[in-house]
Amino acid sequence: MTRPATAWTALDAALRGLRLDGALFFRAEFTEGWAYRSPAPDELVRILRPGARRLIVFHIIAGGTCWARARSGERLWAREGDVVVVPYGEQHAMGGAETAEEVPILELLDPPPWRTLPVLRHGAGGGRTDIVCGYLHSDHPLFNPALRALPPLFVVRPPEGPAATWIRSSIDYALAAGSPAPGTDRTATKLSELVLLETLRLHLATAPAIDTGWLAALADPVLAPVLARMHAAPDHHWTVQQLADTVAVSRSVLDERFRQVLGRSPIRYLADWRMHLAENLLATTGHSVAAVAHRVGYDSEEAFSRAFKRAHAVAPGTWRREQLTGTGHRDQHGHRHH
């Protein structure tokens, strides 16, 4: 599904407007078998950014393969060059291919403050996975867990090209010996911001209405509560009346507001949002096409497959194989042409 250039301009402009600040906070060398569990969000804030309401956490996979899982979610697999994003800083776990006990990560790190970027080494001595971890802080509604605009944890796989090359060079910088303490190196701090912005740009490229006012809609007093309900339960058979009741407006007022800010009706937005979620599930989980269809609100695999093919010109199974093999021609923005 190719997006017009104006959509990318709007997305880039919107993301540039995000106010972010943070740092890299450790790098890790894990060997099979290994697994760890992150601190609870409030504990993470206390250690890294006292006074903040929440933090955004990201993990760049510098080498190897691993899984990541939000506390209430499933395992998503990531490989070298991928970026794992935990947009609301929720407690999560990561691990390798072999079974291992999840160890609290604070037991593996020296207590702060850190004079240099901590290097965490953990595991049973098998195959190695290198990870660079960072955090950022932002008060933008995009990172408000109540709106659920983003999954609690997701994996971004940059397409071959400038984005992947740039993230790779960022990894090399972060892995350089003698890295200073987290938050003390302005270059590393800016690096965290740029990596997250690029990762969000890639992830949101298929989100509905990015070319109009999606980020602004998250702060809209009428649209934000309605979007929150859709995002929380995309498999629910919503009616416009149910959604309008959420904010005590008429169906016509809600429909007009959606068209004005998001460029589409509420039900069309819901259909586009379901397709966005389906892409994520197909790319990062082993769920069957039927299971993905059910998770995003389709009554049958056949109905989902028809809708998916209308949006992507290929069936879900074919699209998934292309994601895994990297086949197909991509344009300058990383979108595939068939």
XYZ file of C-alpha atoms in Angstrom:
338
model
C 0.000 0.000 0.000
C 1.761 3.117 -1.223
C 1.306 6.387 0.571
C 1.367 9.733 -1.250
C 4.291 12.036 -0.618
C 2.029 14.539 1.132
C 1.236 11.929 3.797
C 4.922 11.441 4.552
C 5.432 15.190 4.722
C 2.588 15.466 7.226
C 3.882 12.556 9.294
C 7.430 13.874 9.389
C 6.201 17.332 10.335
C 4.014 15.938 13.116
C 6.819 13.829 14.556
C 9.257 16.723 14.428
C 6.796 18.549 16.657
C 7.156 15.953 19.433
C 9.215 17.157 22.372
C 11.426 14.279 23.476
C 14.440 13.996 25.693
C 16.237 10.996 27.156
C 19.363 8.905 26.865
C 20.836 5.504 26.235
C 20.990 3.769 29.601
C 22.710 0.427 29.111
C 23.987 -2.031 26.575
C 23.801 -5.769 27.018
C 25.595 -8.906 25.895
C 23.256 -11.846 26.477
C 24.178 -15.473 25.831
C 21.771 -18.417 25.480
C 19.856 -19.212 27.529
C 18.831 -15.901 29.047
C 15.761 -13.908 29.997
C 15.099 -10.822 32.084
C 12.177 -8.832 33.463
C 12.163 -5.022 33.524
C 11.246 -2.923 36.573
C 7.700 -1.664 37.075
C 7.076 1.718 35.369
C 7.212 3.776 38.573
C 10.466 2.141 39.632
C 11.981 2.791 36.217
C 10.983 6.454 36.467
C 12.495 6.715 39.945
C 15.842 5.372 38.708
C 16.104 7.129 35.353
C 13.969 10.254 35.419
C 12.589 11.211 38.863
C 9.518 13.388 38.568
C 8.432 12.131 35.144
C 4.953 10.649 34.739
C 6.128 7.868 32.443
C 8.973 6.893 30.155
C 9.260 5.472 26.648
C 11.722 2.568 26.455
C 13.348 1.159 23.327
C 15.768 -1.680 22.629
C 17.906 -1.818 19.476
C 18.883 -5.375 18.556
C 22.556 -4.987 17.601
C 23.124 -8.692 16.954
C 21.380 -12.028 17.339
C 17.705 -12.841 17.867
C 15.383 -12.513 20.862
C 11.781 -12.239 21.933
C 10.070 -9.423 23.815
C 6.754 -9.523 25.651
C 4.617 -6.940 27.402
C 3.294 -8.040 30.773
C -0.130 -8.976 29.410
C 0.926 -9.733 25.849
C 2.512 -12.388 23.698
C 6.072 -12.924 22.587
C 7.134 -10.883 19.590
C 10.382 -11.878 17.860
C 13.097 -9.441 16.893
C 16.374 -9.880 15.047
C 19.488 -7.874 14.275
C 18.600 -4.361 13.141
C 15.099 -4.399 14.635
C 13.944 -1.950 17.285
C 11.636 -2.997 20.139
C 9.566 -0.082 21.469
C 7.722 0.011 24.807
C 5.896 3.341 24.355
C 4.327 3.528 27.821
C 7.295 2.108 29.736
C 5.253 -0.855 30.929
C 6.875 -3.791 32.670
C 8.088 -6.230 30.042
C 10.393 -9.194 29.526
C 12.938 -10.200 26.931
C 14.765 -13.461 26.313
C 16.514 -15.780 23.885
C 15.483 -18.885 21.994
C 16.333 -21.278 24.828
C 14.169 -21.541 27.933
C 15.520 -19.570 30.899
C 14.222 -18.062 34.112
C 13.303 -14.374 33.905
C 15.730 -12.513 36.167
C 14.867 -8.978 37.412
C 17.186 -6.751 35.416
C 18.075 -4.548 38.376
C 19.761 -7.577 39.922
C 22.105 -7.654 36.922
C 23.056 -3.951 36.892
C 25.228 -2.070 39.335
C 23.128 0.466 41.249
C 23.075 4.002 39.799
C 24.501 6.575 39.408
C 26.637 5.255 36.566
C 29.895 6.952 35.570
C 29.893 5.197 32.182
C 27.200 3.488 30.149
C 26.590 0.194 31.999
C 27.409 -3.008 30.139
C 25.239 -5.922 31.219
C 26.507 -9.452 30.631
C 24.184 -12.336 31.426
C 23.368 -15.849 30.244
C 24.585 -19.427 30.071
C 27.368 -18.940 27.518
C 25.617 -19.980 24.300
C 24.813 -17.939 21.197
C 25.041 -14.188 21.782
C 22.527 -11.364 21.411
C 23.625 -7.720 21.737
C 21.088 -5.062 22.711
C 21.345 -1.295 23.217
C 18.653 0.169 25.471
C 17.448 3.740 25.742
C 14.636 5.773 27.203
C 12.847 8.999 26.371
C 10.341 11.255 28.069
C 7.425 13.043 26.420
C 4.078 14.446 27.546
C 2.508 14.123 24.091
C -0.869 12.297 23.993
C 0.678 9.737 21.616
C 2.421 8.285 24.684
C -0.592 8.448 26.998
C -1.502 4.835 27.893
C -5.139 5.812 28.416
C -5.517 6.486 24.676
C -3.850 3.233 23.561
C -2.765 4.787 20.290
C 0.186 2.392 20.202
C 0.546 -1.245 21.239
C 2.101 -1.685 24.715
C 5.124 -3.229 22.967
C 5.921 -3.481 19.260
C 8.780 -4.399 16.940
C 9.880 -2.264 13.998
C 11.896 -3.865 11.208
C 13.481 -1.083 9.123
C 13.454 -1.865 5.400
C 16.791 -2.106 3.642
C 17.884 1.377 2.681
C 18.774 4.664 4.393
C 16.707 4.045 7.541
C 18.283 0.658 8.248
C 21.760 1.994 7.480
C 21.293 4.976 9.773
C 20.030 2.855 12.670
C 22.952 0.469 12.144
C 25.429 3.338 12.404
C 23.638 4.515 15.541
C 24.111 1.071 17.051
C 27.820 1.196 16.213
C 28.114 4.532 17.970
C 26.317 3.252 21.059
C 28.512 0.157 21.210
C 31.711 2.209 21.045
C 34.044 1.604 23.975
C 34.177 4.140 26.763
C 30.656 5.472 26.346
C 29.956 8.156 28.956
C 27.333 7.920 31.653
C 23.659 8.007 30.595
C 22.397 11.548 30.123
C 25.832 13.211 30.148
C 26.621 12.960 26.426
C 24.477 15.307 24.310
C 25.292 13.340 21.160
C 24.029 10.098 22.706
C 20.964 11.909 24.051
C 20.130 13.295 20.618
C 20.779 9.835 19.185
C 18.035 8.363 21.387
C 15.578 10.971 20.161
C 16.430 10.446 16.493
C 16.293 6.644 16.722
C 12.846 6.752 18.311
C 11.516 9.304 15.829
C 12.734 7.235 12.874
C 11.286 4.081 14.407
C 7.924 5.764 15.017
C 7.911 7.106 11.477
C 8.350 3.591 10.106
C 5.755 2.107 12.459
C 3.137 4.789 11.845
C 3.567 4.790 8.073
C 0.551 2.501 7.743
C -1.547 4.037 10.525
C -4.847 5.512 9.319
C -5.190 9.261 8.761
C -1.543 10.101 9.349
C -1.851 12.347 6.299
C -4.531 14.391 8.047
C -4.721 14.980 11.782
C -4.243 11.714 13.654
C -1.721 13.010 16.191
C -3.846 16.103 16.749
C -6.950 13.922 17.144
C -5.373 12.252 20.171
C -5.616 15.595 21.974
C -9.119 16.447 20.723
C -11.743 16.425 23.528
C -14.343 14.747 21.308
C -12.178 12.369 19.310
C -9.666 11.240 21.946
C -12.134 9.291 24.156
C -13.702 7.678 21.079
C -10.323 6.677 19.672
C -9.388 5.251 23.078
C -12.419 2.940 23.002
C -11.663 1.806 19.453
C -7.998 1.212 20.240
C -8.826 -0.706 23.435
C -11.281 -3.079 21.744
C -10.737 -3.168 17.973
C -12.537 -6.524 17.763
C -15.787 -5.079 19.170
C -18.600 -4.548 16.656
C -18.841 -0.817 17.279
C -21.714 1.306 16.019
C -21.473 5.039 15.501
C -24.193 5.466 18.136
C -22.170 3.559 20.757
C -19.133 5.691 20.005
C -21.132 8.933 20.043
C -22.562 8.006 23.455
C -18.989 7.906 24.775
C -18.737 11.682 24.462
C -22.455 12.569 24.642
C -22.734 13.932 21.107
C -25.013 12.981 18.235
C -23.997 10.538 15.542
C -23.968 13.319 12.957
C -21.712 15.521 15.092
C -19.255 12.671 15.660
C -19.254 11.726 11.973
C -18.619 15.340 10.986
C -15.785 15.651 13.513
C -14.106 12.488 12.230
C -14.324 13.678 8.639
C -13.060 17.145 9.544
C -9.998 16.040 11.550
C -9.282 12.520 10.275
C -10.606 12.685 6.756
C -12.902 9.672 7.088
C -15.973 8.348 8.889
C -15.684 6.622 12.305
C -16.391 3.187 10.799
C -13.854 3.701 8.010
C -11.273 4.739 10.601
C -12.023 1.572 12.572
C -11.558 -0.597 9.483
C -8.242 1.097 8.687
C -7.084 0.750 12.299
C -7.892 -2.974 12.281
C -5.807 -3.391 9.120
C -2.910 -1.530 10.768
C -3.052 -3.905 13.751
C -3.279 -6.933 11.465
C -0.056 -5.929 9.702
C 1.757 -5.800 13.049
C 0.458 -9.221 14.099
C 1.322 -10.847 10.776
C 4.842 -9.394 10.777
C 5.892 -10.169 14.358
C 3.904 -13.205 15.591
C 3.296 -16.759 14.468
C -0.501 -16.478 14.674
C -2.457 -18.049 11.853
C -4.297 -15.782 9.438
C -7.571 -16.942 10.990
C -6.360 -16.006 14.482
C -5.242 -12.570 13.286
C -8.621 -12.055 11.614
C -10.418 -12.846 14.871
C -8.096 -10.619 16.933
C -8.851 -7.567 14.819
C -12.608 -8.028 14.634
C -13.395 -10.052 11.515
C -15.989 -12.820 11.780
C -14.246 -15.012 9.227
C -10.822 -15.540 7.690
C -12.378 -15.122 4.255
C -13.773 -11.665 5.021
C -10.441 -10.573 6.495
C -8.479 -11.919 3.529
C -10.714 -10.042 1.085
C -10.276 -6.790 3.014
C -6.526 -7.311 3.330
C -6.144 -7.999 -0.384
C -8.081 -4.836 -1.233
C -5.621 -2.845 0.886
C -2.382 -4.588 -0.139
C -3.095 -6.267 -3.500
C -1.855 -9.591 -2.064
C -3.283 -12.144 0.375
C -2.237 -11.993 4.071
C -0.096 -15.138 3.840
C 1.786 -13.809 0.824
C 2.309 -10.436 2.502
C 3.684 -12.165 5.613
C 6.161 -14.214 3.569
C 7.358 -11.058 1.846
C 7.961 -9.418 5.221
C 10.084 -12.362 6.330
C 12.060 -12.695 3.106
C 12.325 -9.039 2.168
C 11.123 -9.702 -1.382
C 9.420 -7.144 -3.550
C 10.535 -3.730 -4.804
C 10.428 -0.871 -2.319
C 10.120 2.791 -3.056
C 12.148 5.522 -1.331
C 9.880 5.364 1.718
C 10.233 1.613 2.212
C 6.874 0.638 0.762
C 6.707 -2.432 -1.428
C 5.395 -2.429 -4.988
C 4.043 -5.613 -6.558
